[in-house]
């Protein structure tokens, strides 16, 4: 599994926060409408709806989209793989709110419960995150409850009333009056065809960028509350069980994988049947493969975990289900790629449809309007993924992100395409040139008629994300060498284009171009010269176009009148400044 993520916004922590943000953001319907715009990240944060959590959620989702807009290989990939999935599920949530009955009852299997954590430093309430398979939604979702409500996993289903699903991020929102009760109906992994995954795909599914495949799950190998996990049902023969490790071989003997047994939940999930009793037997097993872990090395999530194994004496059936899993994760497979002895049997499955010499995995309707609407939205997203998968099991980061856009080119592209971003950065350098430091509130005052303070804060975050500002400096904003070089290049290009339109006299305190950048440009220009003063000295604070004859006396008086104020301002810098140095 790849250890290094190309883009910070797609590492596990950032993506998990984005998923939480989306879940919080879409509760106010006004936010759903904003997210359906062509460029939702351009919305002023003042437009966001709801309290702190929904607004923070909108901020996170918009940061996610804006970052990927400038990092994707092309606009089509960005729209189809990142923007449209968000818009599709925002539209689903908007339509859900218009229904007379805006929630539904769901039967689900709770297979994992996180350790309790406080909801806030000021609140004594402790919540747990439950990870649940919902057959009617054809997926795995997480939901947060007070720890008193749900304490243990089990081998049977529970009934969850008054639920609102949030797709793409796989969260359940329990509405007021919701409840949980045990149905005592036993869980059979054979009924989870919507999670079937070929054994040979298990070790690569965690590298997918398809958010809809992941859900919050507690890991045996981590002290962190939960991680992003890809839930699956797969098939094989148990070769060995040693403590918390189980070794399973593929049905066709094509591979062997060593799994961690999530012993915190396994025994209750299996009705106290020891995993050692499965040794030597063919099994269906429910497991989780982890999303690409962060690069800090604190948590090793390379090993997938098993939460339940169930014996199956019909090994031929398991081979068929493994092939179904191969079709499911790819959306479709040509008939020629299915083994001849299995083809006819697979075609007769309820979840398989034969079209144009290919076998497609299909999701039958449930009869529940909310669940069917949810599945329709999910299918739209899967269709978009299918365009890029082209028969492959997953979509990887390198398929959608441009390495060219990750360095200085990425900085320049962002600055050129975003006026607010360029305005904030230019003002930052202007202030540093004049005062020796940066005061954000001066930027807020300067652009008060154009941008809100929240919008400026948003752009400062973006400058840090792009590493134009140092992201590790928490005390104050500090431009990086590459960031300054990118700004210089852009402003020099602007000056070159407008050179012939420049006035005969150019002052460094022009209020548009930061003095340090303008000065460097003028020094390298063949069209301007420093103003020559009466005493024969020249000053670089005022430049004159060649072959012009400005009124020197007026410029001399202007220089004399301003020199003291300039010296006063420049006294803020750490080195000694004299009138000769300014000149």
mmCIF file of C-alpha atoms in Angstrom, residues 195-542:
data_model
loop_
_atom_site.group_PDB
_atom_site.id
_atom_site.type_symbol
_atom_site.label_atom_id
_atom_site.label_comp_id
_atom_site.label_asym_id
_atom_site.label_seq_id
_atom_site.Cartn_x
_atom_site.Cartn_y
_atom_site.Cartn_z
ATOM 1 C CA UNK A 195 -19.917 -6.002 -0.153
ATOM 2 C CA UNK A 196 -18.511 -9.018 -2.036
ATOM 3 C CA UNK A 197 -14.858 -8.417 -2.908
ATOM 4 C CA UNK A 198 -12.500 -10.766 -4.709
ATOM 5 C CA UNK A 199 -9.701 -12.032 -2.461
ATOM 6 C CA UNK A 200 -7.080 -10.754 -4.903
ATOM 7 C CA UNK A 201 -8.428 -7.178 -4.669
ATOM 8 C CA UNK A 202 -8.258 -6.868 -0.867
ATOM 9 C CA UNK A 203 -4.738 -5.465 -0.703
ATOM 10 C CA UNK A 204 -5.353 -2.647 -3.197
ATOM 11 C CA UNK A 205 -8.829 -1.343 -2.301
ATOM 12 C CA UNK A 206 -7.390 0.957 0.399
ATOM 13 C CA UNK A 207 -5.595 2.962 -2.300
ATOM 14 C CA UNK A 208 -8.874 4.086 -3.878
ATOM 15 C CA UNK A 209 -9.914 7.757 -3.871
ATOM 16 C CA UNK A 210 -13.610 6.799 -4.078
ATOM 17 C CA UNK A 211 -14.934 8.285 -0.831
ATOM 18 C CA UNK A 212 -18.229 6.398 -1.032
ATOM 19 C CA UNK A 213 -16.407 3.111 -0.369
ATOM 20 C CA UNK A 214 -15.085 4.153 3.049
ATOM 21 C CA UNK A 215 -16.610 4.382 6.499
ATOM 22 C CA UNK A 216 -15.331 5.197 9.990
ATOM 23 C CA UNK A 217 -14.237 1.987 11.756
ATOM 24 C CA UNK A 218 -12.295 1.280 14.953
ATOM 25 C CA UNK A 219 -8.956 -0.486 14.354
ATOM 26 C CA UNK A 220 -7.325 -3.115 16.569
ATOM 27 C CA UNK A 221 -3.919 -1.674 15.660
ATOM 28 C CA UNK A 222 -4.555 1.956 16.625
ATOM 29 C CA UNK A 223 -5.396 3.965 19.725
ATOM 30 C CA UNK A 224 -7.118 6.574 17.566
ATOM 31 C CA UNK A 225 -10.913 6.509 17.888
ATOM 32 C CA UNK A 226 -11.517 5.352 14.315
ATOM 33 C CA UNK A 227 -10.027 5.266 10.839
ATOM 34 C CA UNK A 228 -11.378 5.218 7.300
ATOM 35 C CA UNK A 229 -12.034 1.618 6.350
ATOM 36 C CA UNK A 230 -13.151 -0.201 3.204
ATOM 37 C CA UNK A 231 -15.583 -2.915 4.363
ATOM 38 C CA UNK A 232 -15.714 -6.160 2.395
ATOM 39 C CA UNK A 233 -16.923 -9.750 2.412
ATOM 40 C CA UNK A 234 -14.401 -12.120 0.855
ATOM 41 C CA UNK A 235 -13.714 -15.822 0.625
ATOM 42 C CA UNK A 236 -10.950 -18.317 1.282
ATOM 43 C CA UNK A 237 -9.539 -21.175 3.322
ATOM 44 C CA UNK A 238 -8.220 -20.557 6.844
ATOM 45 C CA UNK A 239 -4.670 -21.916 6.959
ATOM 46 C CA UNK A 240 -3.663 -20.830 10.443
ATOM 47 C CA UNK A 241 -4.778 -18.892 13.517
ATOM 48 C CA UNK A 242 -2.136 -17.612 15.928
ATOM 49 C CA UNK A 243 -3.350 -15.252 18.649
ATOM 50 C CA UNK A 244 -4.744 -12.182 16.923
ATOM 51 C CA UNK A 245 -3.497 -13.244 13.470
ATOM 52 C CA UNK A 246 -5.328 -15.345 10.916
ATOM 53 C CA UNK A 247 -3.824 -16.536 7.633
ATOM 54 C CA UNK A 248 -6.254 -17.122 4.767
ATOM 55 C CA UNK A 249 -5.644 -18.539 1.294
ATOM 56 C CA UNK A 250 -7.599 -17.530 -1.823
ATOM 57 C CA UNK A 251 -10.151 -20.015 -3.148
ATOM 58 C CA UNK A 252 -8.102 -20.500 -6.329
ATOM 59 C CA UNK A 253 -4.868 -20.686 -4.286
ATOM 60 C CA UNK A 254 -3.593 -17.541 -6.051
ATOM 61 C CA UNK A 255 -2.540 -15.766 -2.861
ATOM 62 C CA UNK A 256 -2.241 -15.806 0.918
ATOM 63 C CA UNK A 257 -2.947 -12.860 3.245
ATOM 64 C CA UNK A 258 -2.264 -12.517 6.959
ATOM 65 C CA UNK A 259 -5.022 -10.532 8.714
ATOM 66 C CA UNK A 260 -5.387 -9.053 12.178
ATOM 67 C CA UNK A 261 -8.366 -10.428 14.090
ATOM 68 C CA UNK A 262 -10.211 -7.512 15.659
ATOM 69 C CA UNK A 263 -10.582 -9.389 18.936
ATOM 70 C CA UNK A 264 -12.307 -6.428 20.594
ATOM 71 C CA UNK A 265 -15.388 -7.211 18.500
ATOM 72 C CA UNK A 266 -14.825 -10.581 16.830
ATOM 73 C CA UNK A 267 -16.091 -12.821 19.632
ATOM 74 C CA UNK A 268 -19.379 -10.960 20.084
ATOM 75 C CA UNK A 269 -19.847 -10.736 16.314
ATOM 76 C CA UNK A 270 -19.397 -14.529 16.038
ATOM 77 C CA UNK A 271 -21.592 -15.367 19.046
ATOM 78 C CA UNK A 272 -18.471 -16.348 21.004
ATOM 79 C CA UNK A 273 -17.224 -18.887 18.435
ATOM 80 C CA UNK A 274 -13.419 -18.881 18.570
ATOM 81 C CA UNK A 275 -11.623 -18.117 15.281
ATOM 82 C CA UNK A 276 -9.414 -21.150 15.963
ATOM 83 C CA UNK A 277 -12.406 -23.384 15.178
ATOM 84 C CA UNK A 278 -12.267 -22.107 11.592
ATOM 85 C CA UNK A 279 -8.771 -23.466 10.990
ATOM 86 C CA UNK A 280 -8.685 -25.661 7.879
ATOM 87 C CA UNK A 281 -12.194 -24.613 6.801
ATOM 88 C CA UNK A 282 -13.513 -22.618 3.862
ATOM 89 C CA UNK A 283 -15.095 -19.367 5.018
ATOM 90 C CA UNK A 284 -16.800 -16.162 4.106
ATOM 91 C CA UNK A 285 -15.157 -13.443 6.141
ATOM 92 C CA UNK A 286 -16.094 -9.839 6.848
ATOM 93 C CA UNK A 287 -13.116 -7.515 7.027
ATOM 94 C CA UNK A 288 -11.862 -3.971 6.646
ATOM 95 C CA UNK A 289 -8.956 -2.671 4.550
ATOM 96 C CA UNK A 290 -7.661 0.720 5.640
ATOM 97 C CA UNK A 291 -7.401 3.893 3.595
ATOM 98 C CA UNK A 292 -3.851 5.010 2.779
ATOM 99 C CA UNK A 293 -2.391 5.912 6.176
ATOM 100 C CA UNK A 294 -0.789 9.247 7.047
ATOM 101 C CA UNK A 295 2.917 9.568 6.365
ATOM 102 C CA UNK A 296 4.008 10.237 9.965
ATOM 103 C CA UNK A 297 4.424 6.499 10.670
ATOM 104 C CA UNK A 298 2.685 6.642 14.050
ATOM 105 C CA UNK A 299 0.070 4.048 13.067
ATOM 106 C CA UNK A 300 0.657 0.978 10.903
ATOM 107 C CA UNK A 301 -2.543 0.304 9.000
ATOM 108 C CA UNK A 302 -1.115 -1.836 6.228
ATOM 109 C CA UNK A 303 -2.760 -4.974 7.643
ATOM 110 C CA UNK A 304 -6.472 -5.522 6.967
ATOM 111 C CA UNK A 305 -8.601 -6.722 9.870
ATOM 112 C CA UNK A 306 -11.215 -9.467 10.184
ATOM 113 C CA UNK A 307 -14.380 -8.908 12.256
ATOM 114 C CA UNK A 308 -16.238 -12.152 11.506
ATOM 115 C CA UNK A 309 -15.744 -15.516 9.766
ATOM 116 C CA UNK A 310 -18.523 -17.949 8.851
ATOM 117 C CA UNK A 311 -17.930 -21.486 7.617
ATOM 118 C CA UNK A 312 -19.172 -22.558 4.175
ATOM 119 C CA UNK A 313 -19.019 -26.228 3.121
ATOM 120 C CA UNK A 314 -19.854 -25.461 -0.526
ATOM 121 C CA UNK A 315 -16.454 -24.332 -1.813
ATOM 122 C CA UNK A 316 -17.780 -24.076 -5.374
ATOM 123 C CA UNK A 317 -20.266 -21.468 -4.191
ATOM 124 C CA UNK A 318 -17.457 -19.398 -2.679
ATOM 125 C CA UNK A 319 -15.625 -19.411 -6.018
ATOM 126 C CA UNK A 320 -18.743 -17.998 -7.687
ATOM 127 C CA UNK A 321 -19.079 -15.311 -5.025
ATOM 128 C CA UNK A 322 -15.416 -14.369 -5.441
ATOM 129 C CA UNK A 323 -16.086 -13.767 -9.149
ATOM 130 C CA UNK A 324 -19.190 -11.746 -8.263
ATOM 131 C CA UNK A 325 -16.970 -9.643 -5.994
ATOM 132 C CA UNK A 326 -14.584 -9.061 -8.884
ATOM 133 C CA UNK A 327 -17.488 -7.818 -11.020
ATOM 134 C CA UNK A 328 -18.943 -5.653 -8.234
ATOM 135 C CA UNK A 329 -15.834 -3.650 -7.524
ATOM 136 C CA UNK A 330 -15.186 -3.041 -11.234
ATOM 137 C CA UNK A 331 -18.880 -2.336 -11.949
ATOM 138 C CA UNK A 332 -18.721 -4.684 -14.943
ATOM 139 C CA UNK A 333 -16.513 -7.314 -16.612
ATOM 140 C CA UNK A 334 -16.592 -8.758 -20.125
ATOM 141 C CA UNK A 335 -17.853 -12.319 -20.334
ATOM 142 C CA UNK A 336 -14.535 -13.448 -21.802
ATOM 143 C CA UNK A 337 -12.811 -12.656 -18.501
ATOM 144 C CA UNK A 338 -15.119 -14.930 -16.507
ATOM 145 C CA UNK A 339 -14.070 -18.561 -16.279
ATOM 146 C CA UNK A 340 -16.205 -20.664 -18.606
ATOM 147 C CA UNK A 341 -17.277 -23.128 -15.916
ATOM 148 C CA UNK A 342 -18.592 -20.232 -13.769
ATOM 149 C CA UNK A 343 -20.160 -18.023 -16.449
ATOM 150 C CA UNK A 344 -23.603 -19.610 -16.611
ATOM 151 C CA UNK A 345 -23.935 -19.829 -12.850
ATOM 152 C CA UNK A 346 -22.985 -16.171 -12.364
ATOM 153 C CA UNK A 347 -25.437 -14.994 -15.038
ATOM 154 C CA UNK A 348 -28.307 -16.489 -13.046
ATOM 155 C CA UNK A 349 -27.539 -14.385 -9.957
ATOM 156 C CA UNK A 350 -30.085 -11.705 -8.956
ATOM 157 C CA UNK A 351 -27.319 -9.115 -8.599
ATOM 158 C CA UNK A 352 -25.815 -9.721 -12.070
ATOM 159 C CA UNK A 353 -27.128 -8.415 -15.389
ATOM 160 C CA UNK A 354 -25.879 -9.481 -18.832
ATOM 161 C CA UNK A 355 -25.606 -6.582 -21.312
ATOM 162 C CA UNK A 356 -23.550 -6.258 -24.497
ATOM 163 C CA UNK A 357 -21.380 -9.293 -23.729
ATOM 164 C CA UNK A 358 -20.516 -7.890 -20.300
ATOM 165 C CA UNK A 359 -21.713 -8.798 -16.827
ATOM 166 C CA UNK A 360 -22.818 -5.861 -14.666
ATOM 167 C CA UNK A 361 -23.365 -5.775 -10.921
ATOM 168 C CA UNK A 362 -26.814 -4.325 -10.163
ATOM 169 C CA UNK A 363 -28.542 -3.131 -7.012
ATOM 170 C CA UNK A 364 -32.215 -4.268 -6.892
ATOM 171 C CA UNK A 365 -34.776 -1.790 -5.580
ATOM 172 C CA UNK A 366 -35.840 -2.131 -1.953
ATOM 173 C CA UNK A 367 -39.341 -0.639 -2.085
ATOM 174 C CA UNK A 368 -38.305 2.022 0.434
ATOM 175 C CA UNK A 369 -38.507 5.440 -1.349
ATOM 176 C CA UNK A 370 -35.648 6.968 0.655
ATOM 177 C CA UNK A 371 -33.374 3.943 0.247
ATOM 178 C CA UNK A 372 -34.132 3.688 -3.477
ATOM 179 C CA UNK A 373 -33.462 7.414 -3.947
ATOM 180 C CA UNK A 374 -30.207 6.987 -2.040
ATOM 181 C CA UNK A 375 -29.220 4.036 -4.231
ATOM 182 C CA UNK A 376 -30.075 5.991 -7.381
ATOM 183 C CA UNK A 377 -27.713 8.771 -6.270
ATOM 184 C CA UNK A 378 -25.041 6.205 -5.412
ATOM 185 C CA UNK A 379 -25.435 4.621 -8.848
ATOM 186 C CA UNK A 380 -24.918 8.021 -10.512
ATOM 187 C CA UNK A 381 -21.601 8.339 -8.694
ATOM 188 C CA UNK A 382 -20.583 4.787 -9.617
ATOM 189 C CA UNK A 383 -21.336 5.572 -13.271
ATOM 190 C CA UNK A 384 -18.954 8.536 -13.093
ATOM 191 C CA UNK A 385 -16.278 6.311 -11.555
ATOM 192 C CA UNK A 386 -16.842 3.750 -14.302
ATOM 193 C CA UNK A 387 -15.741 6.285 -16.934
ATOM 194 C CA UNK A 388 -12.276 6.400 -15.378
ATOM 195 C CA UNK A 389 -11.971 2.832 -14.074
ATOM 196 C CA UNK A 390 -12.261 1.203 -17.500
ATOM 197 C CA UNK A 391 -12.373 -2.282 -15.978
ATOM 198 C CA UNK A 392 -9.881 -1.620 -13.174
ATOM 199 C CA UNK A 393 -10.863 -2.269 -9.536
ATOM 200 C CA UNK A 394 -10.106 1.207 -8.156
ATOM 201 C CA UNK A 395 -9.260 4.800 -9.068
ATOM 202 C CA UNK A 396 -5.847 5.826 -7.735
ATOM 203 C CA UNK A 397 -4.536 9.281 -6.882
ATOM 204 C CA UNK A 398 -2.086 9.281 -9.785
ATOM 205 C CA UNK A 399 -5.009 8.847 -12.204
ATOM 206 C CA UNK A 400 -6.673 12.086 -11.116
ATOM 207 C CA UNK A 401 -3.915 14.377 -9.806
ATOM 208 C CA UNK A 402 -1.322 16.235 -11.861
ATOM 209 C CA UNK A 403 2.252 16.104 -10.590
ATOM 210 C CA UNK A 404 2.999 19.162 -12.750
ATOM 211 C CA UNK A 405 0.505 21.231 -10.748
ATOM 212 C CA UNK A 406 2.051 20.342 -7.379
ATOM 213 C CA UNK A 407 5.020 22.754 -7.376
ATOM 214 C CA UNK A 408 5.544 26.375 -8.398
ATOM 215 C CA UNK A 409 3.350 25.882 -11.469
ATOM 216 C CA UNK A 410 0.500 25.031 -9.118
ATOM 217 C CA UNK A 411 1.173 28.205 -7.105
ATOM 218 C CA UNK A 412 1.150 30.375 -10.212
ATOM 219 C CA UNK A 413 -1.991 28.725 -11.603
ATOM 220 C CA UNK A 414 -3.856 29.359 -8.358
ATOM 221 C CA UNK A 415 -2.735 32.979 -8.096
ATOM 222 C CA UNK A 416 -3.585 33.770 -11.717
ATOM 223 C CA UNK A 417 -7.055 32.266 -11.519
ATOM 224 C CA UNK A 418 -8.099 33.716 -8.160
ATOM 225 C CA UNK A 419 -8.254 37.495 -7.800
ATOM 226 C CA UNK A 420 -8.906 37.352 -4.020
ATOM 227 C CA UNK A 421 -5.870 35.107 -3.543
ATOM 228 C CA UNK A 422 -3.608 37.420 -5.540
ATOM 229 C CA UNK A 423 -5.008 40.527 -3.826
ATOM 230 C CA UNK A 424 -4.343 39.167 -0.324
ATOM 231 C CA UNK A 425 -0.826 38.014 -1.191
ATOM 232 C CA UNK A 426 0.063 41.270 -2.945
ATOM 233 C CA UNK A 427 -1.130 43.279 0.045
ATOM 234 C CA UNK A 428 0.882 41.010 2.352
ATOM 235 C CA UNK A 429 4.101 41.831 0.491
ATOM 236 C CA UNK A 430 3.152 45.508 0.213
ATOM 237 C CA UNK A 431 2.796 45.753 3.987
ATOM 238 C CA UNK A 432 6.069 43.916 4.576
ATOM 239 C CA UNK A 433 7.880 46.268 2.226
ATOM 240 C CA UNK A 434 6.487 49.361 3.954
ATOM 241 C CA UNK A 435 6.176 48.295 7.596
ATOM 242 C CA UNK A 436 8.432 45.277 7.983
ATOM 243 C CA UNK A 437 5.523 43.079 9.117
ATOM 244 C CA UNK A 438 2.009 41.999 8.134
ATOM 245 C CA UNK A 439 -1.264 42.961 9.809
ATOM 246 C CA UNK A 440 -4.251 40.998 8.506
ATOM 247 C CA UNK A 441 -6.691 43.630 9.755
ATOM 248 C CA UNK A 442 -5.146 46.210 7.417
ATOM 249 C CA UNK A 443 -6.001 43.862 4.539
ATOM 250 C CA UNK A 444 -9.533 43.524 5.898
ATOM 251 C CA UNK A 445 -9.885 47.327 6.001
ATOM 252 C CA UNK A 446 -8.367 47.789 2.552
ATOM 253 C CA UNK A 447 -10.750 45.322 0.867
ATOM 254 C CA UNK A 448 -13.778 45.898 3.109
ATOM 255 C CA UNK A 449 -15.957 46.833 0.140
ATOM 256 C CA UNK A 450 -14.979 43.689 -1.800
ATOM 257 C CA UNK A 451 -14.229 40.789 0.569
ATOM 258 C CA UNK A 452 -15.479 39.871 4.031
ATOM 259 C CA UNK A 453 -13.038 39.083 6.826
ATOM 260 C CA UNK A 454 -14.070 35.418 6.596
ATOM 261 C CA UNK A 455 -13.233 35.404 2.892
ATOM 262 C CA UNK A 456 -9.787 36.840 3.621
ATOM 263 C CA UNK A 457 -9.231 34.208 6.332
ATOM 264 C CA UNK A 458 -10.239 31.591 3.773
ATOM 265 C CA UNK A 459 -7.667 32.883 1.291
ATOM 266 C CA UNK A 460 -4.931 32.966 3.935
ATOM 267 C CA UNK A 461 -5.691 29.292 4.642
ATOM 268 C CA UNK A 462 -5.446 28.594 0.913
ATOM 269 C CA UNK A 463 -2.078 30.375 0.684
ATOM 270 C CA UNK A 464 -0.806 28.130 3.478
ATOM 271 C CA UNK A 465 -2.251 25.042 1.843
ATOM 272 C CA UNK A 466 -0.434 25.927 -1.391
ATOM 273 C CA UNK A 467 2.735 26.529 0.659
ATOM 274 C CA UNK A 468 2.925 30.090 -0.623
ATOM 275 C CA UNK A 469 2.751 30.926 3.065
ATOM 276 C CA UNK A 470 4.710 28.674 5.424
ATOM 277 C CA UNK A 471 2.071 26.182 6.712
ATOM 278 C CA UNK A 472 4.214 25.294 9.731
ATOM 279 C CA UNK A 473 4.401 28.851 11.047
ATOM 280 C CA UNK A 474 1.458 29.112 13.441
ATOM 281 C CA UNK A 475 2.368 32.534 14.910
ATOM 282 C CA UNK A 476 2.195 34.733 11.828
ATOM 283 C CA UNK A 477 1.991 34.629 8.040
ATOM 284 C CA UNK A 478 5.354 34.169 6.337
ATOM 285 C CA UNK A 479 5.850 33.920 2.590
ATOM 286 C CA UNK A 480 8.030 31.070 1.315
ATOM 287 C CA UNK A 481 10.816 31.496 -1.237
ATOM 288 C CA UNK A 482 8.801 29.673 -3.906
ATOM 289 C CA UNK A 483 5.716 31.683 -2.998
ATOM 290 C CA UNK A 484 7.534 34.980 -3.440
ATOM 291 C CA UNK A 485 9.114 33.799 -6.690
ATOM 292 C CA UNK A 486 5.663 32.892 -8.037
ATOM 293 C CA UNK A 487 4.236 36.287 -7.085
ATOM 294 C CA UNK A 488 7.209 38.091 -8.634
ATOM 295 C CA UNK A 489 6.789 36.187 -11.891
ATOM 296 C CA UNK A 490 3.083 37.020 -12.127
ATOM 297 C CA UNK A 491 3.527 40.711 -11.312
ATOM 298 C CA UNK A 492 6.511 41.019 -13.661
ATOM 299 C CA UNK A 493 4.337 39.572 -16.441
ATOM 300 C CA UNK A 494 1.646 42.134 -15.658
ATOM 301 C CA UNK A 495 4.195 44.952 -15.726
ATOM 302 C CA UNK A 496 5.609 43.763 -19.060
ATOM 303 C CA UNK A 497 2.164 43.714 -20.663
ATOM 304 C CA UNK A 498 1.377 47.207 -19.397
ATOM 305 C CA UNK A 499 4.827 48.731 -19.872
ATOM 306 C CA UNK A 500 3.834 51.019 -22.706
ATOM 307 C CA UNK A 501 0.834 52.221 -20.715
ATOM 308 C CA UNK A 502 2.898 53.184 -17.682
ATOM 309 C CA UNK A 503 3.086 56.864 -16.845
ATOM 310 C CA UNK A 504 6.208 58.874 -17.493
ATOM 311 C CA UNK A 505 6.813 58.967 -13.748
ATOM 312 C CA UNK A 506 6.615 55.840 -11.568
ATOM 313 C CA UNK A 507 6.667 56.034 -7.779
ATOM 314 C CA UNK A 508 7.505 53.035 -5.585
ATOM 315 C CA UNK A 509 4.621 53.900 -3.254
ATOM 316 C CA UNK A 510 2.164 53.434 -6.132
ATOM 317 C CA UNK A 511 -0.258 51.451 -3.967
ATOM 318 C CA UNK A 512 -0.582 48.676 -6.550
ATOM 319 C CA UNK A 513 2.698 46.781 -6.950
ATOM 320 C CA UNK A 514 4.769 45.998 -3.804
ATOM 321 C CA UNK A 515 7.838 48.280 -3.820
ATOM 322 C CA UNK A 516 10.358 45.425 -3.658
ATOM 323 C CA UNK A 517 8.952 43.792 -6.800
ATOM 324 C CA UNK A 518 8.464 47.066 -8.685
ATOM 325 C CA UNK A 519 11.990 48.199 -7.819
ATOM 326 C CA UNK A 520 13.551 44.980 -9.113
ATOM 327 C CA UNK A 521 11.551 45.270 -12.303
ATOM 328 C CA UNK A 522 12.514 48.919 -12.896
ATOM 329 C CA UNK A 523 16.178 48.183 -12.261
ATOM 330 C CA UNK A 524 16.103 45.583 -15.032
ATOM 331 C CA UNK A 525 14.040 47.759 -17.360
ATOM 332 C CA UNK A 526 15.571 49.604 -20.284
ATOM 333 C CA UNK A 527 12.767 52.179 -20.387
ATOM 334 C CA UNK A 528 13.110 53.849 -16.973
ATOM 335 C CA UNK A 529 15.842 55.590 -15.012
ATOM 336 C CA UNK A 530 15.989 56.743 -11.380
ATOM 337 C CA UNK A 531 15.150 60.408 -10.850
ATOM 338 C CA UNK A 532 18.266 62.607 -10.704
ATOM 339 C CA UNK A 533 18.095 65.104 -7.848
ATOM 340 C CA UNK A 534 19.500 68.635 -7.769
ATOM 341 C CA UNK A 535 22.617 67.634 -5.925
ATOM 342 C CA UNK A 536 23.479 65.120 -8.623
ATOM 343 C CA UNK A 537 22.326 62.087 -6.655
ATOM 344 C CA UNK A 538 19.610 59.818 -7.925
ATOM 345 C CA UNK A 539 16.707 58.280 -6.010
ATOM 346 C CA UNK A 540 15.098 54.925 -6.713
ATOM 347 C CA UNK A 541 11.886 55.973 -4.978
ATOM 348 C CA UNK A 542 10.907 57.851 -8.171
#
